[in-house]
Amino acid sequence: MMTANVNCGHSNGTAEMQKMCISIVPIFNHLEQAEMNEIVKHTHSVSYPRGHTIYHEGDTSDGLYIIHKGRVKIYRLSENGKEQLVRILESGDFTGELSLFNETVHDAYAEAMGKVELCVMSRDDFQKFLLKYPAISLKVLGEFSNRLAKTEKQAARIAMETTDSRLAMYLADLAEERNSDRINLPMTRKDLASHIGTSPETISRKLAEFEDAGWIRQLGQREIEILDMDALLLI
Amino acid sequence: MMTANVNCGHSNGTAEMQKMCISIVPIFNHLEQAEMNEIVKHTHSVSYPRGHTIYHEGDTSDGLYIIHKGRVKIYRLSENGKEQLVRILESGDFTGELSLFNETVHDAYAEAMGKVELCVMSRDDFQKFLLKYPAISLKVLGEFSNRLAKTEKQAARIAMETTDSRLAMYLADLAEERNSDRINLPMTRKDLASHIGTSPETISRKLAEFEDAGWIRQLGQREIEILDMDALLLI
DNA sequence: ATGAAACCTTGACCTCCGTCAAGTTTTCAC
DNA sequence: GTGAAAACTTGACGGAGGTCAAGGTTTCAT
């Protein structure tokens, strides 16, 4: 049984949290203080435990979810029940938008990777704000266009690159994002495998190969140091 | 009303044609007549021959392209020079948007599949209209959300389904889209292969298998009749 | 209409990597 | 802290499908 802790904005602490929630999200935090306060009134906070499914494929969309604390993984299931990890959301990211515009049902799953705190806004309120503050639309369009570019790139990679390349590119992307040669895999081998279209065993083997070749060093199960980025990307 | 055919060479086309262009695009055709006229003033028409590259990966974005007549294929190149077909644009579709919001350079190629006629709007004008008419933003958001959903689905398929399934699902999608059991492949084996992440040879072989199994009938090189959709999707 | 170029098909080969299995290590709930 | 469950590693095996090649068919520009 889920033990969701739903707050509807009556306590000071919670109002404070919702305000924070809005103020950390790129799509809202460019607004005037008064405007943000108005938006805060139309959100409520929710907290879920590790493993809780926030929405299912097929659920009707109930709104926009903004991650305040914790991480959420978005995944899909194929016909035969295999899971593919689509992306991981962190503080300041949002989801639920896809079904806000055209579809009315979700086409993926959202699951709490640890304890998470979310701010939720209803579909109707969100659309109202988009029309009232056109600048928000531009922010959301920017975010969508980023995601679309990333997803198309990912699809192209899975379709055309070898498994070695895909893994190497994933590591390189992560290193660039974190701006460091020491990276921490944000997920299990199984999830990573499903993300780049291979099997957990293959991930283990390839990482071992990379290490033998002197391109990386595995420090822990999750921590990796990249020693020779160029060689890695030449595979 | 639809007397505005061809005749726009490489320079500006007739006002009539540009008007048509705007009136067939879902993101604009919901506007009032006067508003559309205003937008028409800020577009110009262009025509390109078969095979012409409309924009290159790395080009700086010069604006929004709306397809008036003909078809345009969007593709990417991998490191090793392999091509992946991302999607095919038809009359009423638009492209160039990705680089309109965040990136300033294109990350893919656009090529005319036959003679095409386009209407072009500058990046600045487009952004101005988005702010002036918030309803346009909602339309574009809807279009983006569709594309994102489609692309994520595609990525998940390539990552997790067998080649048979991917081809079968592609045929099924096409049949549903066209609402008929007789479908015409909109592209060559090579392009289809790159789209679903396999090789042209494998496409030939699988289609032959499907035919032997009695699930489809190949009428011409491009025309296919689906005989047993259920069997096809059970692969 | 006609030749050249692009496209499609079929065969043979062979490699990559997915799957199963068994053992080890790490994580997590109590 | 402790035991159970989840996650990871390594090995062996087999099959799906990529690649190369050669020959037939369609398309297209002139």
Short mmCIF file of C-alpha atoms (C1' of nucleotides) in Angstrom, two decimals:
data_model
loop_
_atom_site.label_atom_id
_atom_site.label_comp_id
_atom_site.label_asym_id
_atom_site.label_seq_id
_atom_site.Cartn_x
_atom_site.Cartn_y
_atom_site.Cartn_z
CA MET A 1 0.00 0.00 0.00
CA MET A 2 1.18 3.49 -0.80
CA THR A 3 1.60 5.97 1.94
CA ALA A 4 1.37 9.16 -0.04
CA ASN A 5 1.48 12.28 2.02
CA VAL A 6 -0.72 14.79 0.27
CA ASN A 7 -0.60 18.37 1.47
CA CYS A 8 -3.01 20.91 0.20
CA GLY A 9 -1.26 24.06 1.15
CA HIS A 10 -2.69 24.94 4.53
CA SER A 11 0.43 24.98 6.65
CA ASN A 12 3.12 27.61 6.47
CA GLY A 13 5.82 25.06 5.88
CA THR A 14 4.01 23.61 2.92
CA ALA A 15 3.25 26.95 1.32
CA GLU A 16 6.92 27.66 1.70
CA MET A 17 7.79 24.43 -0.03
CA GLN A 18 5.46 25.10 -2.96
CA LYS A 19 6.97 28.49 -3.40
CA MET A 20 10.39 26.91 -3.51
CA CYS A 21 9.14 24.40 -5.99
CA ILE A 22 8.01 27.09 -8.40
CA SER A 23 11.04 29.21 -7.91
CA ILE A 24 13.48 26.47 -8.89
CA VAL A 25 11.75 25.53 -12.15
CA PRO A 26 13.18 27.20 -15.23
CA ILE A 27 9.76 27.49 -16.82
CA PHE A 28 8.46 29.65 -13.97
CA ASN A 29 11.39 31.23 -12.19
CA HIS A 30 11.74 34.10 -14.65
CA LEU A 31 8.40 35.54 -13.55
CA GLU A 32 7.80 38.47 -11.19
CA GLN A 33 7.37 37.65 -7.52
CA ALA A 34 3.66 38.49 -7.61
CA GLU A 35 3.12 36.26 -10.63
CA MET A 36 4.90 33.37 -8.96
CA ASN A 37 2.77 33.81 -5.88
CA GLU A 38 -0.30 33.56 -8.07
CA ILE A 39 0.98 30.32 -9.57
CA VAL A 40 1.90 28.88 -6.21
CA LYS A 41 -1.75 29.16 -5.19
CA HIS A 42 -2.63 26.73 -7.96
CA THR A 43 -0.22 23.98 -7.04
CA HIS A 44 -0.18 21.44 -4.26
CA SER A 45 2.61 19.30 -2.89
CA VAL A 46 2.86 15.55 -2.81
CA SER A 47 5.43 13.17 -1.43
CA TYR A 48 6.00 9.57 -2.48
CA PRO A 49 8.23 6.78 -1.13
CA ARG A 50 10.89 4.91 -3.10
CA GLY A 51 9.43 2.67 -5.74
CA HIS A 52 6.04 4.36 -5.87
CA THR A 53 4.55 4.61 -9.35
CA ILE A 54 3.50 8.22 -9.90
CA TYR A 55 1.59 7.50 -13.07
CA HIS A 56 0.96 4.46 -15.24
CA GLU A 57 0.83 4.07 -18.96
CA GLY A 58 -2.83 4.48 -19.81
CA ASP A 59 -3.60 6.79 -16.86
CA THR A 60 -5.50 9.88 -17.81
CA SER A 61 -3.33 12.90 -17.34
CA ASP A 62 -4.06 14.72 -14.13
CA GLY A 63 -1.57 17.48 -14.55
CA LEU A 64 1.92 18.78 -14.55
CA TYR A 65 4.41 17.30 -12.07
CA ILE A 66 7.37 19.38 -10.96
CA ILE A 67 10.16 17.57 -9.14
CA HIS A 68 11.15 19.38 -5.97
CA LYS A 69 13.34 16.80 -4.26
CA GLY A 70 14.52 13.36 -5.28
CA ARG A 71 14.64 11.60 -8.64
CA VAL A 72 11.98 10.12 -10.87
CA LYS A 73 12.54 7.64 -13.66
CA ILE A 74 10.38 7.60 -16.76
CA TYR A 75 10.19 4.29 -18.56
CA ARG A 76 8.17 2.39 -21.13
CA LEU A 77 7.21 -1.24 -21.41
CA SER A 78 7.40 -3.09 -24.71
CA GLU A 79 4.84 -5.66 -25.83
CA ASN A 80 6.82 -8.50 -24.30
CA GLY A 81 7.17 -6.72 -20.96
CA LYS A 82 10.69 -5.42 -21.36
CA GLU A 83 11.40 -2.07 -19.78
CA GLN A 84 13.12 0.85 -21.48
CA LEU A 85 14.33 3.75 -19.41
CA VAL A 86 13.46 6.95 -21.24
CA ARG A 87 15.00 9.52 -18.90
CA ILE A 88 15.62 10.45 -15.31
CA LEU A 89 14.12 13.61 -13.83
CA GLU A 90 15.88 15.60 -11.14
CA SER A 91 15.04 18.62 -9.05
CA GLY A 92 13.58 21.36 -11.27
CA ASP A 93 12.52 19.03 -14.09
CA PHE A 94 8.90 18.47 -14.91
CA THR A 95 6.78 15.80 -16.54
CA GLY A 96 3.23 14.99 -17.44
CA GLU A 97 3.27 17.59 -20.18
CA LEU A 98 3.04 15.21 -23.09
CA SER A 99 -0.51 14.31 -22.32
CA LEU A 100 -1.36 17.91 -21.50
CA PHE A 101 -1.69 18.96 -25.09
CA ASN A 102 -2.93 16.24 -27.35
CA GLU A 103 -3.24 12.87 -25.77
CA THR A 104 -5.24 12.47 -22.64
CA VAL A 105 -3.45 9.34 -21.45
CA HIS A 106 0.16 8.79 -20.46
CA ASP A 107 2.24 6.60 -22.71
CA ALA A 108 4.93 5.82 -20.15
CA TYR A 109 5.46 5.14 -16.47
CA ALA A 110 6.89 7.49 -13.84
CA GLU A 111 8.43 5.92 -10.75
CA ALA A 112 10.05 7.45 -7.67
CA MET A 113 13.71 6.32 -7.49
CA GLY A 114 13.91 7.36 -3.84
CA LYS A 115 11.72 9.49 -1.63
CA VAL A 116 10.46 12.32 -3.82
CA GLU A 117 8.59 15.56 -3.29
CA LEU A 118 6.57 16.95 -6.16
CA CYS A 119 4.47 20.00 -6.86
CA VAL A 120 1.42 19.31 -8.98
CA MET A 121 -0.60 21.68 -11.14
CA SER A 122 -3.81 20.73 -12.89
CA ARG A 123 -3.94 20.52 -16.66
CA ASP A 124 -6.49 23.33 -16.86
CA ASP A 125 -4.58 25.70 -14.61
CA PHE A 126 -1.39 25.07 -16.55
CA GLN A 127 -3.03 25.83 -19.87
CA LYS A 128 -4.57 28.97 -18.37
CA PHE A 129 -1.16 30.21 -17.28
CA LEU A 130 0.32 29.45 -20.69
CA LEU A 131 -2.21 31.76 -22.28
CA LYS A 132 -1.90 34.42 -19.57
CA TYR A 133 1.91 34.51 -19.58
CA PRO A 134 3.12 33.78 -23.11
CA ALA A 135 6.71 33.84 -21.91
CA ILE A 136 6.04 30.57 -20.09
CA SER A 137 5.11 28.99 -23.40
CA LEU A 138 8.42 30.02 -24.87
CA LYS A 139 10.23 28.42 -21.93
CA VAL A 140 8.24 25.22 -22.31
CA LEU A 141 8.87 25.27 -26.07
CA GLY A 142 12.56 25.59 -25.36
CA GLU A 143 12.45 22.67 -22.96
CA PHE A 144 10.49 20.56 -25.45
CA SER A 145 12.87 21.40 -28.23
CA ASN A 146 15.79 20.31 -26.04
CA ARG A 147 14.11 17.07 -25.19
CA LEU A 148 13.15 16.42 -28.79
CA ALA A 149 16.70 17.00 -29.96
CA LYS A 150 18.04 14.71 -27.27
CA THR A 151 15.53 11.98 -28.00
CA GLU A 152 16.10 12.09 -31.75
CA LYS A 153 19.82 11.88 -31.18
CA GLN A 154 19.30 8.92 -28.90
CA ALA A 155 17.08 7.14 -31.41
CA ALA A 156 19.63 7.71 -34.15
CA ARG A 157 22.40 6.32 -31.97
CA ILE A 158 20.56 3.18 -31.04
CA ALA A 159 19.67 2.66 -34.68
CA MET A 160 23.12 3.20 -36.14
CA GLU A 161 25.98 2.92 -33.69
CA THR A 162 27.56 -0.22 -32.29
CA THR A 163 27.01 -1.13 -28.67
CA ASP A 164 30.56 -0.01 -27.83
CA SER A 165 29.94 3.41 -29.35
CA ARG A 166 26.65 3.86 -27.59
CA LEU A 167 28.16 3.10 -24.21
CA ALA A 168 31.22 5.25 -24.89
CA MET A 169 29.04 8.15 -26.04
CA TYR A 170 26.86 7.78 -22.98
CA LEU A 171 29.89 8.07 -20.72
CA ALA A 172 31.16 11.04 -22.71
CA ASP A 173 27.81 12.82 -22.50
CA LEU A 174 27.69 12.25 -18.77
CA ALA A 175 31.22 13.55 -18.31
CA GLU A 176 30.40 16.65 -20.33
CA GLU A 177 27.20 17.24 -18.42
CA ARG A 178 28.91 16.89 -15.05
CA ASN A 179 31.93 18.70 -16.41
CA SER A 180 34.32 16.20 -14.89
CA ASP A 181 36.26 13.07 -15.82
CA ARG A 182 35.02 11.40 -12.68
CA ILE A 183 31.45 10.34 -13.24
CA ASN A 184 28.89 8.57 -11.15
CA LEU A 185 26.44 6.39 -13.05
CA PRO A 186 23.01 7.64 -12.04
CA MET A 187 21.41 4.21 -12.43
CA THR A 188 21.85 0.46 -12.29
CA ARG A 189 23.40 -1.60 -15.08
CA LYS A 190 19.96 -2.92 -15.90
CA ASP A 191 18.49 0.56 -16.35
CA LEU A 192 21.50 1.77 -18.27
CA ALA A 193 21.28 -1.27 -20.52
CA SER A 194 17.63 -0.63 -21.27
CA HIS A 195 18.41 3.02 -21.93
CA ILE A 196 21.08 2.41 -24.55
CA GLY A 197 19.51 -0.70 -25.99
CA THR A 198 21.61 -3.59 -24.75
CA SER A 199 21.79 -6.08 -21.84
CA PRO A 200 23.25 -5.62 -18.34
CA GLU A 201 25.78 -8.37 -19.02
CA THR A 202 27.04 -6.56 -22.09
CA ILE A 203 27.47 -3.37 -20.07
CA SER A 204 29.61 -5.23 -17.54
CA ARG A 205 31.72 -6.79 -20.28
CA LYS A 206 32.22 -3.59 -22.26
CA LEU A 207 33.19 -1.61 -19.17
CA ALA A 208 35.72 -4.32 -18.36
CA GLU A 209 37.05 -4.08 -21.93
CA PHE A 210 37.32 -0.31 -21.69
CA GLU A 211 39.23 -0.70 -18.46
CA ASP A 212 41.58 -3.33 -19.96
CA ALA A 213 42.24 -0.98 -22.84
CA GLY A 214 43.19 1.71 -20.37
CA TRP A 215 40.44 4.11 -21.37
CA ILE A 216 38.59 4.18 -18.06
CA ARG A 217 39.02 3.08 -14.47
CA GLN A 218 36.18 1.60 -12.47
CA LEU A 219 36.42 2.89 -8.93
CA GLY A 220 33.26 1.48 -7.42
CA GLN A 221 30.27 -0.11 -9.05
CA ARG A 222 28.93 3.26 -10.01
CA GLU A 223 31.99 5.50 -10.08
CA ILE A 224 34.08 5.71 -13.24
CA GLU A 225 37.12 7.77 -14.11
CA ILE A 226 37.65 8.52 -17.77
CA LEU A 227 41.34 8.26 -18.65
CA ASP A 228 41.33 8.60 -22.43
CA MET A 229 38.24 10.28 -23.79
CA ASP A 230 39.56 10.51 -27.36
CA ALA A 231 40.28 6.80 -27.63
CA LEU A 232 36.87 6.12 -26.14
CA LEU A 233 35.11 8.13 -28.81
CA LEU A 234 37.13 6.64 -31.65
CA ILE A 235 35.70 3.16 -31.20
CA MET B 1 -9.22 29.73 -54.34
CA MET B 2 -6.66 27.12 -55.17
CA THR B 3 -5.42 28.53 -58.42
CA ALA B 4 -2.08 29.39 -56.90
CA ASN B 5 0.07 26.68 -58.36
CA VAL B 6 3.78 26.44 -58.84
CA ASN B 7 5.54 29.39 -60.45
CA CYS B 8 7.65 30.62 -57.62
CA GLY B 9 11.08 29.80 -58.93
CA HIS B 10 13.86 30.50 -56.54
CA SER B 11 12.69 33.95 -55.58
CA ASN B 12 9.59 35.27 -53.88
CA GLY B 13 6.36 33.62 -54.96
CA THR B 14 2.98 35.17 -55.33
CA ALA B 15 1.11 36.55 -52.36
CA GLU B 16 -1.64 34.09 -53.22
CA MET B 17 0.63 31.12 -52.76
CA GLN B 18 2.00 32.34 -49.46
CA LYS B 19 -1.53 32.79 -48.22
CA MET B 20 -2.31 29.20 -49.15
CA CYS B 21 0.78 28.08 -47.38
CA ILE B 22 -0.27 29.68 -44.13
CA SER B 23 -3.87 28.57 -44.40
CA ILE B 24 -2.96 24.88 -44.67
CA VAL B 25 -0.70 24.80 -41.62
CA PRO B 26 -2.39 23.67 -38.41
CA ILE B 27 -0.32 26.04 -36.32
CA PHE B 28 -1.68 29.08 -38.16
CA ASN B 29 -4.97 28.14 -39.82
CA HIS B 30 -7.05 28.68 -36.69
CA LEU B 31 -6.36 32.41 -36.79
CA GLU B 32 -8.68 35.17 -38.02
CA GLN B 33 -8.38 36.14 -41.66
CA ALA B 34 -6.80 39.49 -40.78
CA GLU B 35 -4.23 37.83 -38.53
CA MET B 36 -3.28 35.36 -41.22
CA ASN B 37 -2.83 38.18 -43.68
CA GLU B 38 -0.46 39.83 -41.26
CA ILE B 39 1.56 36.63 -40.98
CA VAL B 40 1.59 36.12 -44.74
CA LYS B 41 3.41 39.43 -45.07
CA HIS B 42 6.28 38.00 -43.08
CA THR B 43 6.84 34.86 -45.13
CA HIS B 44 8.35 34.27 -48.53
CA SER B 45 8.13 31.30 -50.85
CA VAL B 46 10.92 29.13 -52.15
CA SER B 47 11.05 26.17 -54.51
CA TYR B 48 13.73 23.51 -54.66
CA PRO B 49 14.41 20.63 -57.09
CA ARG B 50 14.62 16.94 -56.17
CA GLY B 51 17.68 16.15 -54.13
CA HIS B 52 18.36 19.71 -53.00
CA THR B 53 19.60 20.02 -49.44
CA ILE B 54 17.46 22.62 -47.70
CA TYR B 55 19.66 22.81 -44.64
CA HIS B 56 22.78 21.05 -43.39
CA GLU B 57 23.74 19.83 -39.98
CA GLY B 58 25.70 22.72 -38.51
CA ASP B 59 23.91 25.42 -40.49
CA THR B 60 22.77 28.32 -38.39
CA SER B 61 19.04 28.36 -38.25
CA ASP B 62 17.53 30.83 -40.67
CA GLY B 63 13.94 30.23 -39.79
CA LEU B 64 10.82 28.19 -39.92
CA TYR B 65 10.13 26.14 -43.06
CA ILE B 66 6.55 25.24 -43.91
CA ILE B 67 6.03 22.59 -46.59
CA HIS B 68 3.51 23.70 -49.19
CA LYS B 69 3.95 21.05 -51.86
CA GLY B 70 6.15 17.98 -52.14
CA ARG B 71 7.97 15.97 -49.51
CA VAL B 72 11.08 16.63 -47.44
CA LYS B 73 13.15 14.04 -45.63
CA ILE B 74 14.93 14.83 -42.40
CA TYR B 75 17.94 12.67 -41.63
CA ARG B 76 21.04 12.51 -39.48
CA LEU B 77 24.52 11.23 -40.12
CA SER B 78 26.36 9.12 -37.58
CA GLU B 79 30.08 9.45 -36.88
CA ASN B 80 30.94 6.80 -39.45
CA GLY B 81 28.81 8.45 -42.14
CA LYS B 82 25.74 6.26 -41.88
CA GLU B 83 22.44 7.94 -42.51
CA GLN B 84 19.38 7.67 -40.32
CA LEU B 85 16.05 8.86 -41.61
CA VAL B 86 14.30 10.74 -38.83
CA ARG B 87 11.01 11.57 -40.51
CA ILE B 88 9.34 12.63 -43.72
CA LEU B 89 7.52 15.96 -43.93
CA GLU B 90 4.49 16.44 -46.13
CA SER B 91 2.27 19.35 -47.07
CA GLY B 92 1.32 21.31 -43.94
CA ASP B 93 4.23 20.06 -41.84
CA PHE B 94 6.97 22.39 -40.70
CA THR B 95 10.59 22.15 -39.63
CA GLY B 96 13.47 24.26 -38.52
CA GLU B 97 11.84 24.82 -35.15
CA LEU B 98 14.32 22.89 -33.08
CA SER B 99 16.99 25.46 -33.58
CA LEU B 100 14.53 28.28 -33.10
CA PHE B 101 14.48 28.05 -29.36
CA ASN B 102 17.73 26.94 -27.85
CA GLU B 103 20.31 25.80 -30.29
CA THR B 104 21.29 28.07 -33.08
CA VAL B 105 22.52 25.34 -35.40
CA HIS B 106 20.66 22.50 -37.06
CA ASP B 107 21.48 19.00 -35.87
CA ALA B 108 20.11 17.21 -38.91
CA TYR B 109 19.75 17.50 -42.68
CA ALA B 110 16.65 18.40 -44.68
CA GLU B 111 16.49 17.23 -48.28
CA ALA B 112 13.84 17.65 -50.97
CA MET B 113 12.53 14.20 -51.99
CA GLY B 114 11.04 15.64 -55.17
CA LYS B 115 10.32 19.16 -56.31
CA VAL B 116 9.15 21.05 -53.21
CA GLU B 117 7.63 24.43 -52.47
CA LEU B 118 8.18 25.96 -49.07
CA CYS B 119 7.15 29.06 -47.19
CA VAL B 120 9.82 30.48 -44.94
CA MET B 121 9.51 32.73 -41.90
CA SER B 122 12.45 34.24 -40.07
CA ARG B 123 13.31 33.15 -36.56
CA ASP B 124 12.66 36.62 -35.16
CA ASP B 125 9.29 37.05 -36.83
CA PHE B 126 8.20 33.62 -35.67
CA GLN B 127 9.10 34.36 -32.06
CA LYS B 128 7.31 37.70 -32.30
CA PHE B 129 4.13 35.99 -33.46
CA LEU B 130 4.38 33.42 -30.70
CA LEU B 131 4.30 36.21 -28.14
CA LYS B 132 1.63 38.19 -29.92
CA TYR B 133 -0.73 35.24 -30.45
CA PRO B 134 -0.36 32.83 -27.53
CA ALA B 135 -2.73 30.39 -29.21
CA ILE B 136 -0.02 29.70 -31.77
CA SER B 137 2.28 28.59 -28.98
CA LEU B 138 -0.28 26.12 -27.79
CA LYS B 139 -0.53 24.69 -31.30
CA VAL B 140 3.22 24.41 -31.60
CA LEU B 141 3.39 22.83 -28.14
CA GLY B 142 0.81 20.30 -29.27
CA GLU B 143 2.82 19.53 -32.39
CA PHE B 144 6.02 19.19 -30.36
CA SER B 145 4.38 16.94 -27.85
CA ASN B 146 3.15 14.70 -30.69
CA ARG B 147 6.59 14.52 -32.19
CA LEU B 148 8.20 13.86 -28.85
CA ALA B 149 5.80 11.03 -28.10
CA LYS B 150 6.39 9.52 -31.54
CA THR B 151 10.16 9.80 -31.26
CA GLU B 152 10.29 8.31 -27.77
CA LYS B 153 8.15 5.44 -28.95
CA GLN B 154 10.45 4.92 -31.90
CA ALA B 155 13.56 4.96 -29.72
CA ALA B 156 12.00 2.44 -27.34
CA ARG B 157 11.12 0.15 -30.22
CA ILE B 158 14.55 0.19 -31.75
CA ALA B 159 16.05 -0.46 -28.32
CA MET B 160 13.82 -3.33 -27.30
CA GLU B 161 11.97 -5.01 -30.13
CA THR B 162 13.32 -7.55 -32.61
CA THR B 163 13.81 -6.52 -36.20
CA ASP B 164 10.71 -8.52 -37.20
CA SER B 165 8.59 -6.63 -34.69
CA ARG B 166 9.91 -3.25 -35.72
CA LEU B 167 9.12 -3.88 -39.37
CA ALA B 168 5.72 -5.36 -38.56
CA MET B 169 4.87 -2.41 -36.31
CA TYR B 170 5.99 0.02 -38.96
CA LEU B 171 3.64 -1.59 -41.47
CA ALA B 172 0.83 -1.58 -38.93
CA ASP B 173 1.36 2.09 -38.10
CA LEU B 174 1.33 2.97 -41.78
CA ALA B 175 -1.85 0.97 -42.39
CA GLU B 176 -3.54 2.70 -39.46
CA GLU B 177 -2.39 6.11 -40.60
CA ARG B 178 -3.64 5.54 -44.13
CA ASN B 179 -6.66 3.69 -42.79
CA SER B 180 -6.30 0.91 -45.34
CA ASP B 181 -4.83 -2.57 -45.66
CA ARG B 182 -3.23 -1.55 -48.93
CA ILE B 183 -0.20 0.55 -48.15
CA ASN B 184 2.42 2.26 -50.23
CA LEU B 185 5.83 2.49 -48.69
CA PRO B 186 6.74 6.18 -48.74
CA MET B 187 10.46 5.51 -49.12
CA THR B 188 13.16 3.21 -50.41
CA ARG B 189 14.32 0.05 -48.60
CA LYS B 190 17.49 1.86 -47.70
CA ASP B 191 15.66 4.74 -46.03
CA LEU B 192 13.19 2.43 -44.32
CA ALA B 193 16.09 0.33 -43.06
CA SER B 194 17.83 3.35 -41.61
CA HIS B 195 14.58 4.50 -40.05
CA ILE B 196 13.85 1.29 -38.16
CA GLY B 197 17.48 0.47 -37.45
CA THR B 198 18.35 -2.39 -39.76
CA SER B 199 19.80 -3.03 -43.25
CA PRO B 200 18.09 -2.93 -46.67
CA GLU B 201 18.90 -6.61 -47.18
CA THR B 202 17.14 -7.54 -43.97
CA ILE B 203 14.05 -5.58 -45.03
CA SER B 204 13.91 -7.56 -48.28
CA ARG B 205 14.33 -10.84 -46.44
CA LYS B 206 11.77 -10.10 -43.74
CA LEU B 207 9.17 -8.93 -46.23
CA ALA B 208 9.71 -12.15 -48.18
CA GLU B 209 9.28 -14.11 -44.92
CA PHE B 210 6.08 -12.24 -44.10
CA GLU B 211 4.79 -13.04 -47.57
CA ASP B 212 5.70 -16.74 -47.28
CA ALA B 213 3.88 -16.85 -43.97
CA GLY B 214 0.81 -15.44 -45.68
CA TRP B 215 0.68 -12.26 -43.61
CA ILE B 216 1.22 -9.80 -46.45
CA ARG B 217 1.29 -9.67 -50.23
CA GLN B 218 3.84 -7.64 -52.10
CA LEU B 219 2.16 -6.11 -55.11
CA GLY B 220 4.89 -3.90 -56.47
CA GLN B 221 8.18 -2.84 -54.93
CA ARG B 222 6.42 -0.27 -52.85
CA GLU B 223 2.85 -1.53 -52.60
CA ILE B 224 1.93 -4.01 -49.88
CA GLU B 225 -1.36 -5.58 -48.92
CA ILE B 226 -1.73 -6.66 -45.33
CA LEU B 227 -3.57 -9.98 -45.13
CA ASP B 228 -3.28 -10.88 -41.45
CA MET B 229 -2.59 -7.92 -39.21
CA ASP B 230 -3.02 -9.89 -35.97
CA ALA B 231 -0.45 -12.52 -36.91
CA LEU B 232 1.88 -9.74 -37.99
CA LEU B 233 1.72 -8.05 -34.59
CA LEU B 234 2.13 -11.29 -32.65
CA ILE B 235 5.67 -11.86 -33.89
"C1'" DA C 1 12.92 5.46 -76.28
"C1'" DT C 2 17.17 4.22 -74.21
"C1'" DG C 3 21.12 3.71 -71.47
"C1'" DA C 4 22.94 4.62 -66.94
"C1'" DA C 5 22.27 4.77 -62.32
"C1'" DA C 6 19.81 3.61 -58.48
"C1'" DC C 7 17.31 0.13 -56.31
"C1'" DC C 8 16.03 -4.46 -54.98
"C1'" DT C 9 16.75 -9.56 -54.10
"C1'" DT C 10 19.08 -13.67 -52.78
"C1'" DG C 11 23.01 -16.35 -51.12
"C1'" DA C 12 27.03 -17.32 -48.10
"C1'" DC C 13 29.55 -16.26 -44.26
"C1'" DC C 14 30.66 -14.84 -39.72
"C1'" DT C 15 30.54 -11.90 -35.77
"C1'" DC C 16 28.36 -9.57 -32.19
"C1'" DC C 17 25.77 -9.92 -28.37
"C1'" DG C 18 21.56 -11.76 -26.02
"C1'" DT C 19 20.45 -15.48 -22.99
"C1'" DC C 20 21.11 -18.78 -19.40
"C1'" DA C 21 23.62 -20.07 -15.42
"C1'" DA C 22 26.38 -19.87 -11.35
"C1'" DG C 23 29.00 -17.40 -8.12
"C1'" DT C 24 30.16 -12.90 -5.79
"C1'" DT C 25 29.27 -8.37 -3.98
"C1'" DT C 26 26.42 -4.62 -2.55
"C1'" DT C 27 22.21 -2.64 -0.81
"C1'" DC C 28 18.40 -2.28 2.12
"C1'" DA C 29 14.78 -3.16 5.51
"C1'" DC C 30 14.11 -4.53 9.94
"C1'" DG D 1 24.02 -5.35 12.67
"C1'" DT D 2 22.25 -9.01 10.03
"C1'" DG D 3 20.01 -11.69 6.66
"C1'" DA D 4 17.56 -11.48 2.38
"C1'" DA D 5 17.12 -9.47 -1.94
"C1'" DA D 6 18.93 -7.03 -5.54
"C1'" DA D 7 22.74 -6.02 -8.33
"C1'" DC D 8 26.96 -7.22 -10.58
"C1'" DT D 9 30.48 -10.28 -12.99
"C1'" DT D 10 32.15 -13.93 -15.78
"C1'" DG D 11 31.77 -17.95 -18.77
"C1'" DA D 12 29.67 -20.75 -22.48
"C1'" DC D 13 26.68 -21.13 -26.29
"C1'" DG D 14 23.80 -20.13 -30.21
"C1'" DG D 15 21.25 -17.48 -33.35
"C1'" DA D 16 19.80 -13.12 -35.45
"C1'" DG D 17 21.16 -10.22 -38.60
"C1'" DG D 18 25.04 -7.27 -40.67
"C1'" DT D 19 28.19 -7.39 -44.53
"C1'" DC D 20 29.96 -8.50 -49.03
"C1'" DA D 21 28.92 -9.99 -53.54
"C1'" DA D 22 26.52 -10.81 -57.78
"C1'" DG D 23 22.65 -10.55 -60.69
"C1'" DG D 24 17.94 -8.77 -61.85
"C1'" DT D 25 14.63 -4.84 -62.01
"C1'" DT D 26 12.97 -0.17 -61.86
"C1'" DT D 27 13.53 4.73 -62.37
"C1'" DC D 28 14.99 8.78 -64.50
"C1'" DA D 29 17.27 12.18 -67.40
"C1'" DT D 30 18.04 13.14 -71.88
#
